[in-house]
CSV table of C-alpha atoms in Angstrom, one decimal:
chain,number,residue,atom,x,y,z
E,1,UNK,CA,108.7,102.5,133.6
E,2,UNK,CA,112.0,104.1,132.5
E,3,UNK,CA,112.8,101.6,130.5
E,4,UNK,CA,110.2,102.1,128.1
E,5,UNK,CA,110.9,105.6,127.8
E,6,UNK,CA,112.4,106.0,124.4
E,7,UNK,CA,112.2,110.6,124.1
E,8,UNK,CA,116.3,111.1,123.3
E,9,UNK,CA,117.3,115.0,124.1
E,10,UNK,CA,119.3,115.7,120.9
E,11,UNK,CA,119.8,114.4,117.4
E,12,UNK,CA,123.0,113.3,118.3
E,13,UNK,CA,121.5,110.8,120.5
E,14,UNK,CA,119.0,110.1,118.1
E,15,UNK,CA,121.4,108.8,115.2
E,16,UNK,CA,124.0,107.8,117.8
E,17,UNK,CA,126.1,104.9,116.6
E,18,UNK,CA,125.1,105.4,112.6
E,19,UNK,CA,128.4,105.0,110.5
E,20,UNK,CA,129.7,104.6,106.9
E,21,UNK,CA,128.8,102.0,105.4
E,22,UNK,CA,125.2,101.6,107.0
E,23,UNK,CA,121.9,100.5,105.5
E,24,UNK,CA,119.2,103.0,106.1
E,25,UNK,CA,115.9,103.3,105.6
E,26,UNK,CA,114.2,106.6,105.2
E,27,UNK,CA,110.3,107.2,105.6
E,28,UNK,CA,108.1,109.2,103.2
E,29,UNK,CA,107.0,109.6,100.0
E,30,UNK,CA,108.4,112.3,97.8
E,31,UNK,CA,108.5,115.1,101.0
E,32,UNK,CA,105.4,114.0,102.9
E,33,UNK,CA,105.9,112.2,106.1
E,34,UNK,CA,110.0,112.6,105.7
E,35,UNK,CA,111.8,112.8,109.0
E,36,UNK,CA,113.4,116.1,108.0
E,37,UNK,CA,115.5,116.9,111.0
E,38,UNK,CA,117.1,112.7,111.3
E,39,UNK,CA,118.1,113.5,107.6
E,40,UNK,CA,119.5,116.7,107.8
E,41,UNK,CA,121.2,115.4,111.0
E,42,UNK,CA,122.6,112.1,108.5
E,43,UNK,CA,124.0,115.0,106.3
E,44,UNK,CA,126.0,117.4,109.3
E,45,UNK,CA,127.4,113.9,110.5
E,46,UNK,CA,128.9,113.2,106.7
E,47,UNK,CA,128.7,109.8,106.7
E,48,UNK,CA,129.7,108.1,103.8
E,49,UNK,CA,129.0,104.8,101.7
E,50,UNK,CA,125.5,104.4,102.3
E,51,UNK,CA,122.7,102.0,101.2
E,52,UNK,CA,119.6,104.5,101.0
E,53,UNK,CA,116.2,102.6,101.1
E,54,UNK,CA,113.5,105.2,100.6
E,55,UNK,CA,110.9,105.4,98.0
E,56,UNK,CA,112.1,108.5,97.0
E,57,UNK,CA,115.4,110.2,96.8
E,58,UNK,CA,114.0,113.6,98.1
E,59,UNK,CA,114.6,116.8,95.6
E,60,UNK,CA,117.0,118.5,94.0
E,61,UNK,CA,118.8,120.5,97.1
E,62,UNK,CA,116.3,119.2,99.7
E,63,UNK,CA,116.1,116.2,101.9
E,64,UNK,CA,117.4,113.1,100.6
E,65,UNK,CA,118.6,115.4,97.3
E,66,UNK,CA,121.3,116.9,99.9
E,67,UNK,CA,122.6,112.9,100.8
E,68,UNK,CA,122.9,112.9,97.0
E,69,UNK,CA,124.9,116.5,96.8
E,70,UNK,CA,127.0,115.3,99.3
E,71,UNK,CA,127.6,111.8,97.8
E,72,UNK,CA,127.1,109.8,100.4
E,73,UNK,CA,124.9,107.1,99.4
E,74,UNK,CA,126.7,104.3,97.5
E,75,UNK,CA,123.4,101.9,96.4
E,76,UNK,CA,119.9,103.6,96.6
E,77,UNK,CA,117.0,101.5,96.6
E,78,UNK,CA,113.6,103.1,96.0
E,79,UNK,CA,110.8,103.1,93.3
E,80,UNK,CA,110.7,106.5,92.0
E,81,UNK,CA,113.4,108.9,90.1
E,82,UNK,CA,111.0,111.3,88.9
E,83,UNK,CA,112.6,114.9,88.3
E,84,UNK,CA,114.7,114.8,90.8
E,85,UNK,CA,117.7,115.3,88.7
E,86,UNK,CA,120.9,114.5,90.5
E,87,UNK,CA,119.7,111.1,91.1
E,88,UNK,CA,118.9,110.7,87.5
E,89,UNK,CA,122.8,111.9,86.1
E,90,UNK,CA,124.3,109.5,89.1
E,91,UNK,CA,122.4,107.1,87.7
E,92,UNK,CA,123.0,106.9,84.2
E,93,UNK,CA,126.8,108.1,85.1
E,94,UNK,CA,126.8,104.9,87.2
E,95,UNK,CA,127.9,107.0,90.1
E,96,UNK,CA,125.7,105.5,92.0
E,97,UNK,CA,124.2,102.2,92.1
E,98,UNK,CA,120.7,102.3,91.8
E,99,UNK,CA,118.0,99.4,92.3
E,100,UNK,CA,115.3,100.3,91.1
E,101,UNK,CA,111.9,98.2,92.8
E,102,UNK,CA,108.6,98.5,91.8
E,103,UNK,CA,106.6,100.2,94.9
E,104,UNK,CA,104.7,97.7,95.4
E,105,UNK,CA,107.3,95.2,96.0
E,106,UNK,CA,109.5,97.3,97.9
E,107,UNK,CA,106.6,97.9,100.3
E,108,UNK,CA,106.4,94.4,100.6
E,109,UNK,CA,109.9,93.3,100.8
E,110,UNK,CA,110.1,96.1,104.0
E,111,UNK,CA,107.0,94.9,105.5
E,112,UNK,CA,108.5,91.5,105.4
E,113,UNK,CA,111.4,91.8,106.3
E,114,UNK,CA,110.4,93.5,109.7
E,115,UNK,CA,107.9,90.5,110.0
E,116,UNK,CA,111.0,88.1,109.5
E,117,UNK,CA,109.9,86.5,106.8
E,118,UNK,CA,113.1,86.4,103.9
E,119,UNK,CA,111.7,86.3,100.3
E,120,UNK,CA,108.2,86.0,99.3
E,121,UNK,CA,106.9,85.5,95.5
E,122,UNK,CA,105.1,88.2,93.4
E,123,UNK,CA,104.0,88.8,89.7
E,124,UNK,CA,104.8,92.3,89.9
E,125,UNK,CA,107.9,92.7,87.6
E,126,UNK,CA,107.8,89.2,86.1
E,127,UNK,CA,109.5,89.0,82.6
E,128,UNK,CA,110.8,92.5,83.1
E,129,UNK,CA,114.1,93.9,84.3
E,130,UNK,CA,113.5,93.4,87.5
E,131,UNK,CA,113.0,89.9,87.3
E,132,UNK,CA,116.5,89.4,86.1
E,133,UNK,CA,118.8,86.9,87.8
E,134,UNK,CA,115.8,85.7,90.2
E,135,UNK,CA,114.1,83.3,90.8
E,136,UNK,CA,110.4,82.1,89.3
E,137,UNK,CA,107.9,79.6,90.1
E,138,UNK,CA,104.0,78.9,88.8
E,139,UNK,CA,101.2,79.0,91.1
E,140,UNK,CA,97.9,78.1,89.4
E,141,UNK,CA,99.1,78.8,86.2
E,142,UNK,CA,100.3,82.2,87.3
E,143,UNK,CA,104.2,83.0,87.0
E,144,UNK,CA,105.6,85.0,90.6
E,145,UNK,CA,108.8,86.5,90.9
E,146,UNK,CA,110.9,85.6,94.2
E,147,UNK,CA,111.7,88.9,95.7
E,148,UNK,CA,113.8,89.0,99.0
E,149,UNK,CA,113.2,90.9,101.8
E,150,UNK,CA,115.0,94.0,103.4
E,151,UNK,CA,116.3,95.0,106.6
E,152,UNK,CA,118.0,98.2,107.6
E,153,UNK,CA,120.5,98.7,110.6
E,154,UNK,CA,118.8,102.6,111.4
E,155,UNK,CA,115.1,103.1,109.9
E,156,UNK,CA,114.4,106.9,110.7
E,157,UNK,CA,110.7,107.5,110.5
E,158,UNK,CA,108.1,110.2,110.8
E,159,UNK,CA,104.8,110.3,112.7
E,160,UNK,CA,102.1,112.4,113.9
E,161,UNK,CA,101.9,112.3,117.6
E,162,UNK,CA,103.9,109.8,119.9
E,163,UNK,CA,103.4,108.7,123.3
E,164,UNK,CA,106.9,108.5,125.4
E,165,UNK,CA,106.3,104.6,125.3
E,166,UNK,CA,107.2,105.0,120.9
E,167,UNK,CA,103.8,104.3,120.4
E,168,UNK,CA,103.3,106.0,116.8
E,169,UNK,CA,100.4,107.6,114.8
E,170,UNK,CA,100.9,109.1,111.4
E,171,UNK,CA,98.6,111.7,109.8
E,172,UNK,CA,96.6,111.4,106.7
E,173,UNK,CA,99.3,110.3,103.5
E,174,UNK,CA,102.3,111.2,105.8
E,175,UNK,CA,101.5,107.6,107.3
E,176,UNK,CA,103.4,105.8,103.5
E,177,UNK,CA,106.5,103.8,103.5
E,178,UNK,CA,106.9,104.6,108.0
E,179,UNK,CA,105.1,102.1,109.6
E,180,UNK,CA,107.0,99.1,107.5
E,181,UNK,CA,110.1,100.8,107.5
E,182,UNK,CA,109.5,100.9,112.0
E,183,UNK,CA,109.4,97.3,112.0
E,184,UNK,CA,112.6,96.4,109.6
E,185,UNK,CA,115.0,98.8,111.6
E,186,UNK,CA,117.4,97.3,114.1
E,187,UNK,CA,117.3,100.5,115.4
E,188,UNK,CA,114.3,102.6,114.7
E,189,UNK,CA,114.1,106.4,115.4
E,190,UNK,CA,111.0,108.2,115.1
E,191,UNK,CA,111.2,111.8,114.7
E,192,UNK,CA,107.6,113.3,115.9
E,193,UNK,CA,105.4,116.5,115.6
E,194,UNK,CA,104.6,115.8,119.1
E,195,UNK,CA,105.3,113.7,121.9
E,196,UNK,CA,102.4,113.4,124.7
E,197,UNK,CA,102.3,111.6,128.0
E,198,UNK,CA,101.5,107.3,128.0
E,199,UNK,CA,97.6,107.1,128.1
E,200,UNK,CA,96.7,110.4,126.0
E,201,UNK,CA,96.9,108.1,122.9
E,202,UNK,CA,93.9,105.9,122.1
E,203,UNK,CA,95.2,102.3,122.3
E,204,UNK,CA,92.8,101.3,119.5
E,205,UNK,CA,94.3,104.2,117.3
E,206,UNK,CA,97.8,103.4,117.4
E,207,UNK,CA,99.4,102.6,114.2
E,208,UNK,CA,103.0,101.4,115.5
E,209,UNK,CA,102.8,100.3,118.4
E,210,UNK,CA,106.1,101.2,120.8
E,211,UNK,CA,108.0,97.8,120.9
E,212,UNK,CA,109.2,98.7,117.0
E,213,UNK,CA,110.9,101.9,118.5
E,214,UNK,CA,113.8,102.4,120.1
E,215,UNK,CA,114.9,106.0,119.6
E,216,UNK,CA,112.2,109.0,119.9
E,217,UNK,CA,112.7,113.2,119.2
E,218,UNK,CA,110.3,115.7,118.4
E,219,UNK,CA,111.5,117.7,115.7
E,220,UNK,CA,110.4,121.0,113.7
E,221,UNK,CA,109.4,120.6,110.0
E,222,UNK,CA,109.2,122.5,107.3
E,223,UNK,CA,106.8,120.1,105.5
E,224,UNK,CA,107.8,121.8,101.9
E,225,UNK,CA,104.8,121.2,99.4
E,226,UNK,CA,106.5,119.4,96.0
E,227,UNK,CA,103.0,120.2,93.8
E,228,UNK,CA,101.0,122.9,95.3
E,229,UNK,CA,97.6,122.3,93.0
E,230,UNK,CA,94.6,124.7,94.5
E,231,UNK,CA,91.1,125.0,92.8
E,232,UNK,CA,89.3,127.9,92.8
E,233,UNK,CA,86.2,128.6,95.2
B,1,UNK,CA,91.1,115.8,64.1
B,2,UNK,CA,93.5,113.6,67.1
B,3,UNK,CA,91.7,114.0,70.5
B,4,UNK,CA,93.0,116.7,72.8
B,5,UNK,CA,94.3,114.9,76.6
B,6,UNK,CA,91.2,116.0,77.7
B,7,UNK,CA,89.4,113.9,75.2
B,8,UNK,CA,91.3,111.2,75.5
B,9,UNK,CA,90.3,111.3,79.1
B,10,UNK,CA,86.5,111.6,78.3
B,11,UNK,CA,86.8,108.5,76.6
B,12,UNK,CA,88.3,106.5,79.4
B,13,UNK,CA,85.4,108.1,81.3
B,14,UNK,CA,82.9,105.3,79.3
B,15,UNK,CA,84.9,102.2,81.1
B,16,UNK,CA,83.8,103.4,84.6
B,17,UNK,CA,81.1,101.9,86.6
B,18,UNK,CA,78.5,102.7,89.7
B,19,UNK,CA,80.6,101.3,92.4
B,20,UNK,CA,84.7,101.0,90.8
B,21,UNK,CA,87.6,101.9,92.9
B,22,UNK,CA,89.5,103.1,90.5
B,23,UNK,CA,93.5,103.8,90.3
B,24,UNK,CA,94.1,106.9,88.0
B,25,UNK,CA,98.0,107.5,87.0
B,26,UNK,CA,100.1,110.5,86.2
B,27,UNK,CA,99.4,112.7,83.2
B,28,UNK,CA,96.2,112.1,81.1
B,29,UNK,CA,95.0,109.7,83.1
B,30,UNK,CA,94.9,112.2,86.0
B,31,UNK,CA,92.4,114.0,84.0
B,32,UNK,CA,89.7,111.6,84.2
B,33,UNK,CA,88.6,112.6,87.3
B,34,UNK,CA,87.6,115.7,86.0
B,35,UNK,CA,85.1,113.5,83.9
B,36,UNK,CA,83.5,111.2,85.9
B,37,UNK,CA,79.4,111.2,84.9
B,38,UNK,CA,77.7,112.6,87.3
B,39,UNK,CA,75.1,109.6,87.8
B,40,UNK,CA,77.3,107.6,89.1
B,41,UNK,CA,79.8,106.7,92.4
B,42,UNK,CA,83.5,106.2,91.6
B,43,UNK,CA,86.4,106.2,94.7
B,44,UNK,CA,89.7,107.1,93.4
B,45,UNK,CA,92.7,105.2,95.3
B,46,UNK,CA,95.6,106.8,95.0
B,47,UNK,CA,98.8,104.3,95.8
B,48,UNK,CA,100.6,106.6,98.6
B,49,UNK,CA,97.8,105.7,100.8
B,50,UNK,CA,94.4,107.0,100.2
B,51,UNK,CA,90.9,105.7,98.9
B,52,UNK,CA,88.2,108.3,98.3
B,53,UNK,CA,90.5,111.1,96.9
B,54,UNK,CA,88.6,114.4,95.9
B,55,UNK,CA,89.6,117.4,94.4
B,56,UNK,CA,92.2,120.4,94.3
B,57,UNK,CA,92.0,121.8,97.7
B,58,UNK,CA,90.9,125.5,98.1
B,59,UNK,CA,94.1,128.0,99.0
B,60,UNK,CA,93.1,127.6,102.7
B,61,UNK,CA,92.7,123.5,102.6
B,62,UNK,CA,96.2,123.0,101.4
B,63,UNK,CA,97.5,120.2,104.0
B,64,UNK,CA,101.5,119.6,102.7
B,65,UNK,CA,100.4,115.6,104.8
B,66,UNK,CA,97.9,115.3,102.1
B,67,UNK,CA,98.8,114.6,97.9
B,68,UNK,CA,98.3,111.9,95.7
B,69,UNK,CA,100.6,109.2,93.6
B,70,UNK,CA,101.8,112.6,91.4
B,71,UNK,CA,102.4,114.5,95.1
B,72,UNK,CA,99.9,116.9,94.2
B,73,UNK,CA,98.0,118.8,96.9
B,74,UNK,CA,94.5,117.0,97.2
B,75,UNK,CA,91.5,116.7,99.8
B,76,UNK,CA,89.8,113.5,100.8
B,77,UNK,CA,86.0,112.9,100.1
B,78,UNK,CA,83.3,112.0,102.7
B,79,UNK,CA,83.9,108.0,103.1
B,80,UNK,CA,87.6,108.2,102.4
B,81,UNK,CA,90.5,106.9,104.1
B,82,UNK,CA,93.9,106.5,104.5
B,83,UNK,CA,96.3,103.4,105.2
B,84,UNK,CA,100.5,102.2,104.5
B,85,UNK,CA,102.1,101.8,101.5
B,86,UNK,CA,102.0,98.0,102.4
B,87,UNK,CA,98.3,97.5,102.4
B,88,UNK,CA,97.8,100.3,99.3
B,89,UNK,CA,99.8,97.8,97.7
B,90,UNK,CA,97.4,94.7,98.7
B,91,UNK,CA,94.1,96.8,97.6
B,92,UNK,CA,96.0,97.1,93.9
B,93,UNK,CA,98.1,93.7,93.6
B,94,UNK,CA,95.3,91.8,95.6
B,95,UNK,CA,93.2,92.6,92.4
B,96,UNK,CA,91.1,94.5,94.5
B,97,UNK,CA,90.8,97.7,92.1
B,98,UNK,CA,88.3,97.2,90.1
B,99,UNK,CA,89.8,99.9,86.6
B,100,UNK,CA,93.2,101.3,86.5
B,101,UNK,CA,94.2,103.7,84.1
B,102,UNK,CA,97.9,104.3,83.1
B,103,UNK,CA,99.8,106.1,80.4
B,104,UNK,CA,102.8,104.4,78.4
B,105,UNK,CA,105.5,104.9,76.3
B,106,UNK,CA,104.9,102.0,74.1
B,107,UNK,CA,102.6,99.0,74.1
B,108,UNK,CA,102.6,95.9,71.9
B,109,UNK,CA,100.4,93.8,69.9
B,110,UNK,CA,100.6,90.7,73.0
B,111,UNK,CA,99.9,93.1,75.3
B,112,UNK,CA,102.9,93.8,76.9
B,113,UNK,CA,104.0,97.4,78.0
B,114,UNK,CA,106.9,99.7,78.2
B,115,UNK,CA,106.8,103.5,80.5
B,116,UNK,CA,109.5,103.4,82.8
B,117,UNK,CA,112.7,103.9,81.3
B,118,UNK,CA,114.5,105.2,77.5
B,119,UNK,CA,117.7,103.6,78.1
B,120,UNK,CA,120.9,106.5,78.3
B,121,UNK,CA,118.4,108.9,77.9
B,122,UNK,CA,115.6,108.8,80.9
B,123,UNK,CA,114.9,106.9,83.9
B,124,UNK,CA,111.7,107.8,85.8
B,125,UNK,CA,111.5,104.5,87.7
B,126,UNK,CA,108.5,102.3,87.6
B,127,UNK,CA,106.9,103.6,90.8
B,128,UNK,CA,103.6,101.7,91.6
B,129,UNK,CA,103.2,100.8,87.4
B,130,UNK,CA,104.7,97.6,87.5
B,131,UNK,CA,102.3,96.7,90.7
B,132,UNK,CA,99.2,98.0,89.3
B,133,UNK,CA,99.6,96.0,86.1
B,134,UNK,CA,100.5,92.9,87.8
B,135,UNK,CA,96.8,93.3,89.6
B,136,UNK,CA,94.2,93.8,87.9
B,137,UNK,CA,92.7,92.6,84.1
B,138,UNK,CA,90.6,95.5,83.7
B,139,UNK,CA,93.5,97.9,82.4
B,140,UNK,CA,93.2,101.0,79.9
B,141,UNK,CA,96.3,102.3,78.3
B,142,UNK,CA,96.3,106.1,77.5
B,143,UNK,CA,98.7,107.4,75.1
B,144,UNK,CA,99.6,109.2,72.0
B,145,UNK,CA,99.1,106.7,69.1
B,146,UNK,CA,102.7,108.0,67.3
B,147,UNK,CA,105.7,110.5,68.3
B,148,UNK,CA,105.9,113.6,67.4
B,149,UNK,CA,108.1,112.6,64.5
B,150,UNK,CA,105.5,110.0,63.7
B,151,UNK,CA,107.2,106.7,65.1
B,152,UNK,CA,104.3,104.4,65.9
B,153,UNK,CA,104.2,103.4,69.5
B,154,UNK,CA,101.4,100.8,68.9
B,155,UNK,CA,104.5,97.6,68.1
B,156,UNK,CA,104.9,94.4,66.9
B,157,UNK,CA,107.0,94.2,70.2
B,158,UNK,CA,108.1,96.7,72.5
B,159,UNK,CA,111.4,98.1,72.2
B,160,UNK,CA,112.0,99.6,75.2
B,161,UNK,CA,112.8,97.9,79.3
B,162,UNK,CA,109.1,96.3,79.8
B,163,UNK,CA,106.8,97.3,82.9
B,164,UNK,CA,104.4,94.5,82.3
B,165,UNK,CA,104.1,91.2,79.7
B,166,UNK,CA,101.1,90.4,78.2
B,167,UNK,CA,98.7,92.5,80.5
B,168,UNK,CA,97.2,95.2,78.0
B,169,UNK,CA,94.0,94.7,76.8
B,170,UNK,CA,92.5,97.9,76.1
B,171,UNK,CA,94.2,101.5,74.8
B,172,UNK,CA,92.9,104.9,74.4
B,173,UNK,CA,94.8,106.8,71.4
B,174,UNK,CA,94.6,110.3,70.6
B,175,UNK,CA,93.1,108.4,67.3
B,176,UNK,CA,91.2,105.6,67.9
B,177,UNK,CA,89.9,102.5,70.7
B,178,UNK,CA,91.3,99.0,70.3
B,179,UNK,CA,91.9,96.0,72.1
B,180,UNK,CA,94.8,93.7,72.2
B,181,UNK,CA,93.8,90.2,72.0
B,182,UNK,CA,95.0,87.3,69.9
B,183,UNK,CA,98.5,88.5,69.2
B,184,UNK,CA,96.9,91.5,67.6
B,185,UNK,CA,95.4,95.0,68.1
B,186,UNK,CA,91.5,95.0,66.6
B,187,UNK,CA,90.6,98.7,66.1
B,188,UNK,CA,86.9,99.4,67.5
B,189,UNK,CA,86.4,103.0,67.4
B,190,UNK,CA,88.0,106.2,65.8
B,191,UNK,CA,88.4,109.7,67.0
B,192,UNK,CA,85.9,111.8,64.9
B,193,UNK,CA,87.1,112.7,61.6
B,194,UNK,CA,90.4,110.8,61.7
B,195,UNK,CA,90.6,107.6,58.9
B,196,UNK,CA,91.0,104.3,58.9
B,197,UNK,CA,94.3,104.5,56.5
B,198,UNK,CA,95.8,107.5,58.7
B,199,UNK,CA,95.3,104.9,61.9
B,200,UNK,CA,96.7,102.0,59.9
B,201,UNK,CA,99.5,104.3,58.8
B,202,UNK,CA,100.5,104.7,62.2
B,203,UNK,CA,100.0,101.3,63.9
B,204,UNK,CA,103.6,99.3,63.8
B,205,UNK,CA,101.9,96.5,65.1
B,206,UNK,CA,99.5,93.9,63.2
B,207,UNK,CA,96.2,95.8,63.2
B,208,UNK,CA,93.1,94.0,62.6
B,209,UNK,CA,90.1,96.2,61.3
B,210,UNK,CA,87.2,94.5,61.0
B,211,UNK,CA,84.1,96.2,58.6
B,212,UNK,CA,82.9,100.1,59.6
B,213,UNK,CA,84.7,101.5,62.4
B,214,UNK,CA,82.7,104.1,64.4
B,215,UNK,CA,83.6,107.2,65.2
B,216,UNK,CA,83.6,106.8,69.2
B,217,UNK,CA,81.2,109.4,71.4
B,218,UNK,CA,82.8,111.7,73.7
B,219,UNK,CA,81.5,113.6,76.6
């Protein structure tokens, strides 16, 4: 059964092999279900030259924001600038190449693309920007966009509870971009609250099951609230 | 008098139904929930992965693995549940939400719609927008009906990078109701006390008014 067993012992192990130049895909959205320790572990290693494919770019002096800090993504690809603003100056600067995607479709073209399907067509974005330079085609007298898919050579993901097996279950809206993003990694590394025994997880309840894994750590998470709204009793 | 956000949103409140899921976006639009009649059943989706949303958790609910599209703190409601960005994403582009409601920076008189980016000046990125107007017909548009320095943001055609062509049917002004159809926008109700003439004044766009305009109810 060791071969199955995916648990790593350090981080180095975890993002063993991960160099400049890399495409990577990072789970969440904004901070919930981000695999904090894989990214603060992608920041101590100071690679360089990356394409970032995350919904989000973290926030200012937290998560993905320190990738920014540190310049080392070359082309992000997400959905969402919101006031995260580093990512907004590299933008407009053109520091930084940015492609913006509408969620939707970048959901897609990750879910695809770990399905190995290439390109796939979609009205979302059609006669806007991002339809630019792509191609378009009429289905019953609707007009799609052709949008191809993505891959990433390290997906780093976040989830719940795991078994030892990489068998994955995400909590409540931490579950978000991390179950595409484990299936379009070459190599995937989950980063866990908790890591249990094969068996103590319901087979009906698992959301990714192991064979999308290959790399598993339990980390320690801060889980830092972006909007803390409260009502009052 | 121009309707406060919180009118604004007690108007949209009209266009929901016994039985809608429902996709609320940031700002006013957000505020609707707070006006949802109480004789009847909505379930807010929210696009990061939850259908049945509820409200502000108390101090001692706060669960940082649980927020909506704005990543606001929220709870979940009796019935709710939770699923991937993927299949979020095939609820709103699979036309299966029945009303979204979504705020803009400008709109035009085809339909078309601009809120995700000013060019030099700010880029918020489209997030789920593009998506959600891509999915369903049944769309209301909430906005202010001019800028502060009294531009018009109801336009022959949009100025600014587009989030969706031809997709706008119906807006919700801090002055008035209307509908886009016909390569024009056909004003149907006013916000109490405001004119006809002040809500021509500040439609850019070809506006069709066609004989007494009601002054719309609210609340």
């Amino acid at each position: 059964m060791s071969g199955f067993n995916k648990v790593v012992a350090s981080y180095d192990e975890a993002l063993a092999g991960l160099s400049d130049g890399m495409t990577v895909m990072v789970g969440g959205f904004g901070l919930c279900g981000i695999p904090e320790g894989l990214i603060q572990k992608v920041m101590d290693m100071g690679v360089k030259g990356l394409t970032c494919i995350s919904n989000n770019a973290g926030v200012d002096g937290f998560a993905l924001g320190k990738w920014l800090e540190n310049r080392q993504i070359k082309t992000m690809i997400g959905s969402y600038v919101g006031e995260n603003v580093l990512f907004e100056q590299l933008f407009i600067s053109g520091e930084m190449e940015v492609i913006l995607t509408p969620q939707g479709t970048l959901a897609e073209k990750i879910r695809a693309g770990g399905a190995g399907i290439p390109a796939f067509y979609t009205a979302t974005g059609y006669g806007t920007e991002v339809a630019k330079g792509k191609d378009t085609r009429e289905f019953n007298g609707r007009n799609y966009v052709l949008e191809e898919s993505l891959t990433a050579d390290y997906s780093l993901v976040k989830a719940w509870k795991a078994d030892t097996m990489g068998n994955l279950v995400y909590r409540m809206t931490a579950q978000n971009f991390n179950p595409m993003m484990a299936t379009a990694g070459k190599i995937t590394v989950a980063e866990v609250e908790e890591i249990v025994e094969p068996g103590e997880l319901d087979p009906e309840h698992i959301h990714t099951p192991g064979i999308f894994v290959q790399r598993l750590i339990k980390g320690t998470f801060e889980k830092r609230i972006e909007q803390r709204t409260i009502r009052s009793a | 008098m121009a309707l406060s956000r919180v009118q604004i949103a007690q108007r949209v409140a009209f266009e929901l139904r016994d039985g809608y899921y429902v996709n609320l976006g940031i700002g006013i639009p957000t505020l609707v929930a707070n006006c949802i009649p109480a004789d009847i059943d909505v379930m807010l989706q929210s696009e990061n992965g939850l259908l049945g949303m509820g409200p502000f958790p108390l101090d001692e609910e706060v669960d940082a693995d649980l927020i909506n599209a704005g990543k606001q703190t929220v709870t979940a409601i009796t019935g709710a549940a939770y699923f991937s960005s993927a299949e979020s994403f095939a609820m709103i582009r699979g036309a299966h939400v029945d009303l979204t409601v979504l705020g803009a920076f400008e709109i035009d008189q085809n339909g078309s719609i601009a809120s995700w980016m000013i060019p030099g000046k700010l880029v918020k990125g489209m997030g789920g927008a593009m998506d959600l107007v891509a999915g369903t017909d049944n769309i209301v548009v909430t906005m202010t009906h001019a800028s502060k320095a009294g531009q018009s943001k109801l336009l022959e055609s949009c100025t600014l990078p587009l989030t969706g062509v031809n997709c706008i049917r119906k807006v919700v002004t801090d002055l008035a109701y209307l509908e886009i159809h016909d390569g024009a926008f056909h004003l149907l109700e006013r916000a109490p006390g405001v004119s006809v003439e002040e809500i021509a004044e500040k439609t850019a766009g070809r506006l069709i008014v066609d004989g007494e305009v009601p002054e719309m109810r609210l609340g």
